[in-house]
Short mmCIF file of C-alpha atoms in Angstrom, two decimals:
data_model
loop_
_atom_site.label_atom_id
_atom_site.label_comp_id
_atom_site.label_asym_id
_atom_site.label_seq_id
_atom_site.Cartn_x
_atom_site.Cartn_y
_atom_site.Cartn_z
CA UNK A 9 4.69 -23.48 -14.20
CA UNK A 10 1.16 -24.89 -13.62
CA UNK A 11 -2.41 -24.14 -14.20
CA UNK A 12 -2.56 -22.47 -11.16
CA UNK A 13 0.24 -20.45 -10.97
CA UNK A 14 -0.79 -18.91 -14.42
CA UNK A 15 -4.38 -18.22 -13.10
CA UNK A 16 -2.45 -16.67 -10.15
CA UNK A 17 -0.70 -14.22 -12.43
CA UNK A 18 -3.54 -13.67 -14.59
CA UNK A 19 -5.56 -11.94 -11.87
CA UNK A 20 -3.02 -10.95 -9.73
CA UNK A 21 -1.59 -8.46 -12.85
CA UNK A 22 -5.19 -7.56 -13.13
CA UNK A 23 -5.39 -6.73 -10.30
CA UNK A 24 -2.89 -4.36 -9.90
CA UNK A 25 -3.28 -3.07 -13.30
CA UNK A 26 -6.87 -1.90 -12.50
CA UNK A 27 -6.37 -0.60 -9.43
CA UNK A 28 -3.25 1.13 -10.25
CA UNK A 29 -5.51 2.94 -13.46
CA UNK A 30 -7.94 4.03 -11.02
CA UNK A 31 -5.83 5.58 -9.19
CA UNK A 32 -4.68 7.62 -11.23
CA UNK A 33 -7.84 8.40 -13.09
CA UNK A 34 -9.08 9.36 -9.93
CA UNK A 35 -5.99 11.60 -9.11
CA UNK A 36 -6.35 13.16 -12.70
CA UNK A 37 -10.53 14.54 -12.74
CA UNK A 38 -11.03 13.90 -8.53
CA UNK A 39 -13.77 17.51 -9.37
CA UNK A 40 -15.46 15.09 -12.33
CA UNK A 41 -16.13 11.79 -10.04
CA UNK A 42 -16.86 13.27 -6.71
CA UNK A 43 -18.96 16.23 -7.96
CA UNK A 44 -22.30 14.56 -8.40
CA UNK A 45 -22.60 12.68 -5.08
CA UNK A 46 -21.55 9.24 -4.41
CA UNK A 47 -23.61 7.32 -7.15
CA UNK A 48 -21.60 9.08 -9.80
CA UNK A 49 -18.45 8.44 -7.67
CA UNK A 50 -19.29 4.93 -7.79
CA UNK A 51 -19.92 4.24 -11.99
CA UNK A 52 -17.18 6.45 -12.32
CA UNK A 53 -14.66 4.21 -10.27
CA UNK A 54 -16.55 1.22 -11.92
CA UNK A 55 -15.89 2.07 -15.65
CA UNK A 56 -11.70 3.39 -14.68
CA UNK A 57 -11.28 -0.18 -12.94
CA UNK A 58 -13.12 -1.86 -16.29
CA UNK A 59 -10.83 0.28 -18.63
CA UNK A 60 -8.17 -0.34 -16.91
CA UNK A 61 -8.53 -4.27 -16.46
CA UNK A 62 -8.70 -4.26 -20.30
CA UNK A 63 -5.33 -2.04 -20.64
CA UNK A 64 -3.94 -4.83 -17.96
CA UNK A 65 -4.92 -7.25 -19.91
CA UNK A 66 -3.50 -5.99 -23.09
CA UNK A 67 -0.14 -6.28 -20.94
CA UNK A 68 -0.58 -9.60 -20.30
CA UNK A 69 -0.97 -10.30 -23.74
CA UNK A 70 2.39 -8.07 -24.59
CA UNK A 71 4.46 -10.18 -21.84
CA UNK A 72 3.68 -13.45 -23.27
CA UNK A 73 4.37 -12.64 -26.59
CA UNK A 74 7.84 -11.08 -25.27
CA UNK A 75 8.38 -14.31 -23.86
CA UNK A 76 7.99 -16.11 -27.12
CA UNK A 77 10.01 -13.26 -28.89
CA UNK A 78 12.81 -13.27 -26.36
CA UNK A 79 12.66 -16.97 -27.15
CA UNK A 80 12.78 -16.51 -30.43
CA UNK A 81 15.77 -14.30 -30.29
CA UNK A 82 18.27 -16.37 -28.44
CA UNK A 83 17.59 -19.16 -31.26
CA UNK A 84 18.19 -16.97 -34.15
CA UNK A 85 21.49 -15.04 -32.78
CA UNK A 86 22.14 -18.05 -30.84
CA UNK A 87 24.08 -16.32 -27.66
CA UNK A 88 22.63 -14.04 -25.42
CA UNK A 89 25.25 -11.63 -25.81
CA UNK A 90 24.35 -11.07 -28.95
CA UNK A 91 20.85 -10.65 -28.80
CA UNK A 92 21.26 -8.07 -25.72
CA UNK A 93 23.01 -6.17 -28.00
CA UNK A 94 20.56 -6.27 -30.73
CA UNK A 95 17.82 -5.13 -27.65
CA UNK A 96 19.95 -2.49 -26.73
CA UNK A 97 19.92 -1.05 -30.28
CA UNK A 98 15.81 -1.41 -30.44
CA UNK A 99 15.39 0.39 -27.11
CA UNK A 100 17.55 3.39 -28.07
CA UNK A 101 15.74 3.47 -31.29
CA UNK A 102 12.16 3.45 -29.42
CA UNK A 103 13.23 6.24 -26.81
CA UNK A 104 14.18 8.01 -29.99
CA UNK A 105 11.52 7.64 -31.47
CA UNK A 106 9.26 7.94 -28.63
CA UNK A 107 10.94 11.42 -28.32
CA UNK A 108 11.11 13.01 -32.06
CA UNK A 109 8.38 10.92 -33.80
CA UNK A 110 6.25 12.43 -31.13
CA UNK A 111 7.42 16.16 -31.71
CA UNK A 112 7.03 15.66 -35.23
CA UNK A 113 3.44 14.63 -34.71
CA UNK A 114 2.57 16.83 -31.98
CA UNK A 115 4.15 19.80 -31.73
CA UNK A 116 2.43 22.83 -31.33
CA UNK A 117 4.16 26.23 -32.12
CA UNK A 118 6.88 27.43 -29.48
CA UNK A 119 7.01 24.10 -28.45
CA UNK A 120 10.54 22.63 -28.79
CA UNK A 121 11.95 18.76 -29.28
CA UNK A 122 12.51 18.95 -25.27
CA UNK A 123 9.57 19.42 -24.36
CA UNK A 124 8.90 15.72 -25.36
CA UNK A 125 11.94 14.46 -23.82
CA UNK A 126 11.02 14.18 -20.45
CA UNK A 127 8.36 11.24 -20.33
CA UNK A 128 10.86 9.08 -22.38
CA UNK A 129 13.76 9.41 -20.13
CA UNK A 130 11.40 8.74 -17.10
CA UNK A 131 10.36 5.41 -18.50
CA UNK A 132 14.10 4.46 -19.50
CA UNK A 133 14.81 5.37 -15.70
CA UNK A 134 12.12 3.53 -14.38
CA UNK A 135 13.14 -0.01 -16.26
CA UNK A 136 17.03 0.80 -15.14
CA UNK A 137 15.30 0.68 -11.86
CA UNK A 138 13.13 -2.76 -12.46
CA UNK A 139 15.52 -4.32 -14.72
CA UNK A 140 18.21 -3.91 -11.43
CA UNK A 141 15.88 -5.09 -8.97
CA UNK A 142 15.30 -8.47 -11.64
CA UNK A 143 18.94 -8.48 -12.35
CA UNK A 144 19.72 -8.84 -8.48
CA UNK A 145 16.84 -11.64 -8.03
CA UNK A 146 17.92 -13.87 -10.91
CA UNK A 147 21.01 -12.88 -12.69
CA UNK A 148 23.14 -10.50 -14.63
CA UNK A 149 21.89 -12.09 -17.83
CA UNK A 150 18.07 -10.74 -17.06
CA UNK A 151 19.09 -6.79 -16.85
CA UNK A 152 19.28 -6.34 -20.39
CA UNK A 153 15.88 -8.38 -21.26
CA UNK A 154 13.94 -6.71 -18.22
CA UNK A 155 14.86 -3.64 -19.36
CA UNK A 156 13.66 -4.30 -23.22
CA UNK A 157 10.33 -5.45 -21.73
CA UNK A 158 9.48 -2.37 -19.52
CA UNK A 159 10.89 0.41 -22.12
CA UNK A 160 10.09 -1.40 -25.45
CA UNK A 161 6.72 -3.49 -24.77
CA UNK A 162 5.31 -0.81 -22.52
CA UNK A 163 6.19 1.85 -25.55
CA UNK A 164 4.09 -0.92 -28.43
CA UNK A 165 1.29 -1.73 -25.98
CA UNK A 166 1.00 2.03 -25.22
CA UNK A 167 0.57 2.96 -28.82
CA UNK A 168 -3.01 3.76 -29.21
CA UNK A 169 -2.83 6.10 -26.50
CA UNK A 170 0.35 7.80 -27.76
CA UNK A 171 -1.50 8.42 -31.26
CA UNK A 172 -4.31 10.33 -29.28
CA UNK A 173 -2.26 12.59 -27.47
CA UNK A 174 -4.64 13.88 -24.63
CA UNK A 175 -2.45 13.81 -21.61
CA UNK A 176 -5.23 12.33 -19.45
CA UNK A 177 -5.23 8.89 -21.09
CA UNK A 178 -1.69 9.20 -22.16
CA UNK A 179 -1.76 8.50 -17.70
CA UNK A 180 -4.71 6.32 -17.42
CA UNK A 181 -3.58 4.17 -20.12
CA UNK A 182 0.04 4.08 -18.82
CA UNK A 183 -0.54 3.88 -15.21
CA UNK A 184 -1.79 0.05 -15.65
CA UNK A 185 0.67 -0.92 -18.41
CA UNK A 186 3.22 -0.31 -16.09
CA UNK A 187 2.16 -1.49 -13.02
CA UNK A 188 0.72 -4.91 -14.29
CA UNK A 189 4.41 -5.25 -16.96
CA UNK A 190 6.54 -4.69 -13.62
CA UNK A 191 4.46 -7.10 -11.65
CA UNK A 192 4.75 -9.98 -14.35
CA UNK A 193 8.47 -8.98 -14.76
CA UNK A 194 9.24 -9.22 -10.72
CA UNK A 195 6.89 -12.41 -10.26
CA UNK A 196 7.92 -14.80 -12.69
CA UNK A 197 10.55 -15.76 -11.57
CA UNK A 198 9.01 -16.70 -8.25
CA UNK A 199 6.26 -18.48 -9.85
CA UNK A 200 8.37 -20.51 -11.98
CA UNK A 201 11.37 -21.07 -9.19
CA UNK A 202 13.77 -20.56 -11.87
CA UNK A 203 16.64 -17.62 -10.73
CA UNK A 204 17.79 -17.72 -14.90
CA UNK A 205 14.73 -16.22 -16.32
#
């Protein structure tokens, strides 16, 4: 992969990531931007594409390290097979976690463990979803490590938003993780020409 195939990536997830956050900032206070007239529409859309370029970036930064870790991890259990299974234990424990460590944190009175359920599952569905679509590109081999990337990474690099709790940057935060994390996932192999990764 060359110089210009990682600048390609680099702005390319940015891209997406900050457009993709705006979005759904937008979507989320439309009454807030678009209540003042157009100047107030405009610095509004300004500062959701900033803030969300800098969550894009942030998943940049959380698919190179998963690069080196995934690395990492097929030297120190030396077959794949083993280290899937080792990923597939560390995403059940972070959709666990994401689930009860949340309702322990969070909930109010009345509420009930389900009512944090739902957001977990969704992500879990969505990277079945993505880690198919890079399974049938590459190989069978890349299912379980696409899937680790979108559930797990997304889940750390989320973090600071999940500690907050407001559902409206729970969203804008999310909304570019995603986006630019499936983006890097589906173009790499492209960029590099290699079907195993």
């Amino acid at each position: 992969m060359n110089s210009r195939k990682v600048v390609y990536l680099f702005f390319t997830s940015l891209l997406i990531g900050s457009i993709s956050g705006a979005i759904v900032g937008l979507a989320l206070d439309w009454s807030v931007y678009t209540a003042e007239g157009a100047m107030n529409f405009l610095f509004g859309l300004i500062w959701l594409l900033g803030i969300s370029a800098a969550f894009s970036i942030i998943s940049q930064m959380g698919f190179f390290a998963y690069l080196t870790v995934h690395r990492l991890g097929l030297g120190l259990f030396k077959t794949a097979k083993l280290w899937n299974k080792v990923q597939v234990v560390v995403i059940a424990f972070v959709i666990f976690d994401l689930i009860y460590l949340r309702y322990l944190a969070f909930a109010q009175e009345g509420e009930t463990v389900f009512h944090y359920v739902l957001m977990p599952v969704l992500l879990l569905i969505y990277g079945l979803i993505v880690a198919y679509f890079k399974a049938k590109d590459t190989n069978q081999g890349a299912f379980i490590p696409a899937l680790f990337f979108i559930v797990v990474v997304t889940t750390i690099e989320w973090v600071p938003a999940l500690t907050v709790n407001d559902p409206k940057w729970l969203w804008i935060y999310f909304a570019p993780l995603l986006a630019a994390n499936t983006w890097q996932l589906l173009i790499l192999h492209r960029l590099t020409g290699n079907q195993a990764k």
